[in-house]
PDB file of C-alpha atoms in Angstrom:
ATOM      1  CA  UNK A  28     -48.231  10.426 -20.474  1.00  0.00           C
ATOM      2  CA  UNK A  29     -46.855   7.439 -22.408  1.00  0.00           C
ATOM      3  CA  UNK A  30     -44.333   9.684 -24.126  1.00  0.00           C
ATOM      4  CA  UNK A  31     -43.010  10.835 -20.766  1.00  0.00           C
ATOM      5  CA  UNK A  32     -41.948   7.254 -19.918  1.00  0.00           C
ATOM      6  CA  UNK A  33     -39.417   7.397 -22.731  1.00  0.00           C
ATOM      7  CA  UNK A  34     -37.827  10.383 -21.060  1.00  0.00           C
ATOM      8  CA  UNK A  35     -37.023   8.190 -18.057  1.00  0.00           C
ATOM      9  CA  UNK A  36     -34.666   6.060 -20.129  1.00  0.00           C
ATOM     10  CA  UNK A  37     -32.067   8.769 -20.852  1.00  0.00           C
ATOM     11  CA  UNK A  38     -32.605  10.565 -17.546  1.00  0.00           C
ATOM     12  CA  UNK A  39     -32.585   7.610 -15.120  1.00  0.00           C
ATOM     13  CA  UNK A  40     -31.556   4.364 -16.790  1.00  0.00           C
ATOM     14  CA  UNK A  41     -28.478   5.588 -18.688  1.00  0.00           C
ATOM     15  CA  UNK A  42     -26.781   7.313 -15.701  1.00  0.00           C
ATOM     16  CA  UNK A  43     -27.612   4.363 -13.449  1.00  0.00           C
ATOM     17  CA  UNK A  44     -26.100   1.929 -15.972  1.00  0.00           C
ATOM     18  CA  UNK A  45     -22.926   4.048 -16.276  1.00  0.00           C
ATOM     19  CA  UNK A  46     -22.605   4.192 -12.493  1.00  0.00           C
ATOM     20  CA  UNK A  47     -22.893   0.419 -12.205  1.00  0.00           C
ATOM     21  CA  UNK A  48     -20.287  -0.219 -14.919  1.00  0.00           C
ATOM     22  CA  UNK A  49     -17.899   2.204 -13.242  1.00  0.00           C
ATOM     23  CA  UNK A  50     -18.280   0.300  -9.956  1.00  0.00           C
ATOM     24  CA  UNK A  51     -17.672  -3.104 -11.568  1.00  0.00           C
ATOM     25  CA  UNK A  52     -14.177  -2.015 -12.590  1.00  0.00           C
ATOM     26  CA  UNK A  53     -13.084  -1.389  -8.997  1.00  0.00           C
ATOM     27  CA  UNK A  54     -11.928  -3.746  -6.293  1.00  0.00           C
ATOM     28  CA  UNK A  55     -14.655  -3.610  -3.639  1.00  0.00           C
ATOM     29  CA  UNK A  56     -12.089  -4.272  -0.888  1.00  0.00           C
ATOM     30  CA  UNK A  57      -9.991  -1.253  -1.807  1.00  0.00           C
ATOM     31  CA  UNK A  58     -10.632   1.808   0.300  1.00  0.00           C
ATOM     32  CA  UNK A  59      -9.047   5.086  -0.808  1.00  0.00           C
ATOM     33  CA  UNK A  60      -6.670   6.546   1.749  1.00  0.00           C
ATOM     34  CA  UNK A  61      -7.444   9.927   3.322  1.00  0.00           C
ATOM     35  CA  UNK A  62      -3.700  10.175   4.077  1.00  0.00           C
ATOM     36  CA  UNK A  63      -2.705  10.926   0.468  1.00  0.00           C
ATOM     37  CA  UNK A  64      -1.097  14.378   0.412  1.00  0.00           C
ATOM     38  CA  UNK A  65      -0.873  14.543   4.214  1.00  0.00           C
ATOM     39  CA  UNK A  66       1.987  13.940   6.668  1.00  0.00           C
ATOM     40  CA  UNK A  67       2.621  10.281   7.433  1.00  0.00           C
ATOM     41  CA  UNK A  68       1.558   9.232  10.936  1.00  0.00           C
ATOM     42  CA  UNK A  69       4.494   9.324  13.328  1.00  0.00           C
ATOM     43  CA  UNK A  70       5.672   6.095  14.876  1.00  0.00           C
ATOM     44  CA  UNK A  71       8.391   4.477  16.909  1.00  0.00           C
ATOM     45  CA  UNK A  72       8.511   0.690  16.573  1.00  0.00           C
ATOM     46  CA  UNK A  73      10.983  -2.099  17.225  1.00  0.00           C
ATOM     47  CA  UNK A  74      12.233  -4.193  14.317  1.00  0.00           C
ATOM     48  CA  UNK A  75      12.602  -7.969  14.422  1.00  0.00           C
ATOM     49  CA  UNK A  76      16.362  -7.481  14.864  1.00  0.00           C
ATOM     50  CA  UNK A  77      15.767  -5.289  17.938  1.00  0.00           C
ATOM     51  CA  UNK A  78      16.555  -1.937  16.295  1.00  0.00           C
ATOM     52  CA  UNK A  79      14.252   1.008  16.979  1.00  0.00           C
ATOM     53  CA  UNK A  80      12.820   2.647  13.839  1.00  0.00           C
ATOM     54  CA  UNK A  81      10.941   5.949  13.835  1.00  0.00           C
ATOM     55  CA  UNK A  82       9.050   7.805  11.159  1.00  0.00           C
ATOM     56  CA  UNK A  83      11.149  10.873  11.918  1.00  0.00           C
ATOM     57  CA  UNK A  84      14.314   8.823  11.390  1.00  0.00           C
ATOM     58  CA  UNK A  85      13.139   7.834   7.908  1.00  0.00           C
ATOM     59  CA  UNK A  86      12.771  11.440   6.757  1.00  0.00           C
ATOM     60  CA  UNK A  87      15.211  12.710   4.202  1.00  0.00           C
ATOM     61  CA  UNK A  88      14.651   9.996   1.624  1.00  0.00           C
ATOM     62  CA  UNK A  89      11.492   8.408   0.254  1.00  0.00           C
ATOM     63  CA  UNK A  90      10.246   5.207   1.844  1.00  0.00           C
ATOM     64  CA  UNK A  91       7.541   2.614   1.469  1.00  0.00           C
ATOM     65  CA  UNK A  92       5.751   1.043   4.424  1.00  0.00           C
ATOM     66  CA  UNK A  93       4.718  -2.465   3.420  1.00  0.00           C
ATOM     67  CA  UNK A  94       2.168  -4.056   5.757  1.00  0.00           C
ATOM     68  CA  UNK A  95       2.430  -7.853   5.420  1.00  0.00           C
ATOM     69  CA  UNK A  96       1.898 -11.121   7.282  1.00  0.00           C
ATOM     70  CA  UNK A  97       3.254 -14.664   7.099  1.00  0.00           C
ATOM     71  CA  UNK A  98      -0.310 -15.986   6.774  1.00  0.00           C
ATOM     72  CA  UNK A  99      -0.999 -13.713   3.777  1.00  0.00           C
ATOM     73  CA  UNK A 100      -0.733 -16.434   1.142  1.00  0.00           C
ATOM     74  CA  UNK A 101      -0.254 -16.253  -1.796  1.00  0.00           C
ATOM     75  CA  UNK A 102      -0.188 -12.435  -2.092  1.00  0.00           C
ATOM     76  CA  UNK A 103       2.645 -11.729   0.381  1.00  0.00           C
ATOM     77  CA  UNK A 104       4.607 -14.717  -0.931  1.00  0.00           C
ATOM     78  CA  UNK A 105       4.278 -13.398  -4.507  1.00  0.00           C
ATOM     79  CA  UNK A 106       5.225  -9.902  -3.379  1.00  0.00           C
ATOM     80  CA  UNK A 107       8.426 -10.826  -1.524  1.00  0.00           C
ATOM     81  CA  UNK A 108      10.671 -11.301  -4.598  1.00  0.00           C
ATOM     82  CA  UNK A 109       9.324  -8.003  -5.987  1.00  0.00           C
ATOM     83  CA  UNK A 110      10.349  -6.216  -2.804  1.00  0.00           C
ATOM     84  CA  UNK A 111      13.771  -7.887  -2.872  1.00  0.00           C
ATOM     85  CA  UNK A 112      14.299  -6.771  -6.485  1.00  0.00           C
ATOM     86  CA  UNK A 113      13.083  -3.241  -5.673  1.00  0.00           C
ATOM     87  CA  UNK A 114      15.544  -3.092  -2.757  1.00  0.00           C
ATOM     88  CA  UNK A 115      18.302  -4.143  -5.150  1.00  0.00           C
ATOM     89  CA  UNK A 116      17.313  -1.484  -7.707  1.00  0.00           C
ATOM     90  CA  UNK A 117      16.519   1.417  -5.379  1.00  0.00           C
ATOM     91  CA  UNK A 118      18.207   0.511  -2.094  1.00  0.00           C
ATOM     92  CA  UNK A 119      20.447   3.560  -1.941  1.00  0.00           C
ATOM     93  CA  UNK A 120      17.664   5.991  -2.886  1.00  0.00           C
ATOM     94  CA  UNK A 121      14.508   4.592  -1.268  1.00  0.00           C
ATOM     95  CA  UNK A 122      13.990   2.804   2.045  1.00  0.00           C
ATOM     96  CA  UNK A 123      11.691  -0.212   2.229  1.00  0.00           C
ATOM     97  CA  UNK A 124      10.178  -0.875   5.647  1.00  0.00           C
ATOM     98  CA  UNK A 125       8.097  -3.956   6.401  1.00  0.00           C
ATOM     99  CA  UNK A 126       5.400  -3.783   9.064  1.00  0.00           C
ATOM    100  CA  UNK A 127       4.152  -7.038  10.513  1.00  0.00           C
ATOM    101  CA  UNK A 128       0.336  -7.096  10.440  1.00  0.00           C
ATOM    102  CA  UNK A 129      -1.439  -9.233  13.079  1.00  0.00           C
ATOM    103  CA  UNK A 130       1.375 -11.761  13.121  1.00  0.00           C
ATOM    104  CA  UNK A 131       4.050 -13.075  15.461  1.00  0.00           C
ATOM    105  CA  UNK A 132       7.784 -12.450  15.210  1.00  0.00           C
ATOM    106  CA  UNK A 133       8.430 -16.218  15.092  1.00  0.00           C
ATOM    107  CA  UNK A 134       6.100 -16.654  12.099  1.00  0.00           C
ATOM    108  CA  UNK A 135       7.690 -13.631  10.415  1.00  0.00           C
ATOM    109  CA  UNK A 136      11.198 -15.056  10.877  1.00  0.00           C
ATOM    110  CA  UNK A 137      10.071 -18.388   9.392  1.00  0.00           C
ATOM    111  CA  UNK A 138       8.513 -16.581   6.402  1.00  0.00           C
ATOM    112  CA  UNK A 139      11.647 -14.503   5.786  1.00  0.00           C
ATOM    113  CA  UNK A 140      13.882 -17.582   6.109  1.00  0.00           C
ATOM    114  CA  UNK A 141      11.764 -19.384   3.525  1.00  0.00           C
ATOM    115  CA  UNK A 142      11.050 -16.592   1.002  1.00  0.00           C
ATOM    116  CA  UNK A 143      14.014 -14.297   1.476  1.00  0.00           C
ATOM    117  CA  UNK A 144      14.941 -11.446   3.760  1.00  0.00           C
ATOM    118  CA  UNK A 145      15.697  -8.371   1.690  1.00  0.00           C
ATOM    119  CA  UNK A 146      17.667  -6.709   4.471  1.00  0.00           C
ATOM    120  CA  UNK A 147      15.211  -3.911   5.245  1.00  0.00           C
ATOM    121  CA  UNK A 148      13.702  -3.333   8.695  1.00  0.00           C
ATOM    122  CA  UNK A 149      10.736  -5.532   9.611  1.00  0.00           C
ATOM    123  CA  UNK A 150       8.757  -3.738  12.306  1.00  0.00           C
ATOM    124  CA  UNK A 151       6.527  -5.351  14.903  1.00  0.00           C
ATOM    125  CA  UNK A 152       3.321  -3.343  15.226  1.00  0.00           C
ATOM    126  CA  UNK A 153       2.214  -4.782  18.560  1.00  0.00           C
ATOM    127  CA  UNK A 154      -1.457  -3.982  19.039  1.00  0.00           C
ATOM    128  CA  UNK A 155      -1.769  -2.822  15.430  1.00  0.00           C
ATOM    129  CA  UNK A 156      -1.694   0.889  16.272  1.00  0.00           C
ATOM    130  CA  UNK A 157       0.257   1.891  13.158  1.00  0.00           C
ATOM    131  CA  UNK A 158      -1.977  -0.223  10.922  1.00  0.00           C
ATOM    132  CA  UNK A 159      -5.020   1.531  12.382  1.00  0.00           C
ATOM    133  CA  UNK A 160      -3.452   4.966  11.857  1.00  0.00           C
ATOM    134  CA  UNK A 161      -2.786   4.116   8.212  1.00  0.00           C
ATOM    135  CA  UNK A 162      -6.240   2.576   7.771  1.00  0.00           C
ATOM    136  CA  UNK A 163      -4.894  -0.804   6.680  1.00  0.00           C
ATOM    137  CA  UNK A 164      -7.705  -3.178   5.718  1.00  0.00           C
ATOM    138  CA  UNK A 165      -5.531  -6.258   5.212  1.00  0.00           C
ATOM    139  CA  UNK A 166      -2.153  -7.317   3.907  1.00  0.00           C
ATOM    140  CA  UNK A 167      -0.431  -6.717   1.679  1.00  0.00           C
ATOM    141  CA  UNK A 168      -0.927  -2.994   1.639  1.00  0.00           C
ATOM    142  CA  UNK A 169       1.784  -0.410   0.999  1.00  0.00           C
ATOM    143  CA  UNK A 170       2.112   3.337   1.510  1.00  0.00           C
ATOM    144  CA  UNK A 171       4.635   5.438  -0.409  1.00  0.00           C
ATOM    145  CA  UNK A 172       6.011   8.408   1.511  1.00  0.00           C
ATOM    146  CA  UNK A 173       8.187  11.158   0.044  1.00  0.00           C
ATOM    147  CA  UNK A 174      11.414  12.498   1.570  1.00  0.00           C
ATOM    148  CA  UNK A 175       9.481  15.245   3.384  1.00  0.00           C
ATOM    149  CA  UNK A 176       7.264  12.672   5.123  1.00  0.00           C
ATOM    150  CA  UNK A 177       4.130  13.198   2.993  1.00  0.00           C
ATOM    151  CA  UNK A 178       2.094  10.132   1.968  1.00  0.00           C
ATOM    152  CA  UNK A 179       1.968  10.175  -1.834  1.00  0.00           C
ATOM    153  CA  UNK A 180       0.350   6.862  -2.792  1.00  0.00           C
ATOM    154  CA  UNK A 181      -1.253   3.677  -1.528  1.00  0.00           C
ATOM    155  CA  UNK A 182      -1.068   0.236  -3.114  1.00  0.00           C
ATOM    156  CA  UNK A 183      -3.756  -2.229  -2.115  1.00  0.00           C
ATOM    157  CA  UNK A 184      -2.736  -5.820  -2.799  1.00  0.00           C
ATOM    158  CA  UNK A 185       0.611  -7.227  -3.865  1.00  0.00           C
ATOM    159  CA  UNK A 186       3.183  -4.931  -5.404  1.00  0.00           C
ATOM    160  CA  UNK A 187       4.526  -5.555  -8.883  1.00  0.00           C
ATOM    161  CA  UNK A 188       7.837  -4.370 -10.313  1.00  0.00           C
ATOM    162  CA  UNK A 189       5.937  -2.054 -12.668  1.00  0.00           C
ATOM    163  CA  UNK A 190       4.087  -0.486  -9.722  1.00  0.00           C
ATOM    164  CA  UNK A 191       7.320  -0.141  -7.742  1.00  0.00           C
ATOM    165  CA  UNK A 192       9.126   1.464 -10.680  1.00  0.00           C
ATOM    166  CA  UNK A 193       6.250   3.883 -11.246  1.00  0.00           C
ATOM    167  CA  UNK A 194       5.815   4.825  -7.569  1.00  0.00           C
ATOM    168  CA  UNK A 195       9.530   5.085  -6.815  1.00  0.00           C
ATOM    169  CA  UNK A 196      10.115   6.992 -10.055  1.00  0.00           C
ATOM    170  CA  UNK A 197       7.503   9.560  -9.022  1.00  0.00           C
ATOM    171  CA  UNK A 198       8.982   9.884  -5.520  1.00  0.00           C
ATOM    172  CA  UNK A 199      12.520  10.265  -6.836  1.00  0.00           C
ATOM    173  CA  UNK A 200      11.608  12.773  -9.559  1.00  0.00           C
ATOM    174  CA  UNK A 201       9.668  14.877  -7.034  1.00  0.00           C
ATOM    175  CA  UNK A 202      12.739  14.834  -4.813  1.00  0.00           C
ATOM    176  CA  UNK A 203      14.975  15.912  -7.700  1.00  0.00           C
ATOM    177  CA  UNK A 204      12.627  18.771  -8.637  1.00  0.00           C
ATOM    178  CA  UNK A 205      12.862  20.431  -5.239  1.00  0.00           C
TER     179      UNK A 205
END
């Protein structure tokens, strides 16, 4: 019977240890998106400048929906220059769309005045319906959608230039391969 206890080590302890180490490498706040590979939720929202923006109107070129808030400090503050640079690099090929998350238009205007307005639409998601449809857990959170309107990737947390280059590169190469 004593010899059987040693069998528990490789059968129970080793797999349990591997499972724990795998979990420690993940962000516990990050929730995988069930939207990956599926059509992006449709929407029709008003931008801070009064323009109406629809998901259907964005079709035809890849886009990123970036859920953000003025109170999302420092992550959204750190992300803003990355988005501005990405708009400069990819502006003619990829559309960036900001979506205000649980924030007021006045606070958003103040944020954009202070940290830079990249010139892309900033949508007001009154009631948070679009955020709920995308499963947003908190800003910043971004969803990359291909030209056909299929969600291809999700970025939890602030975007980096490397992440933008990688995600936009994948969207643009998929578009070119059609």
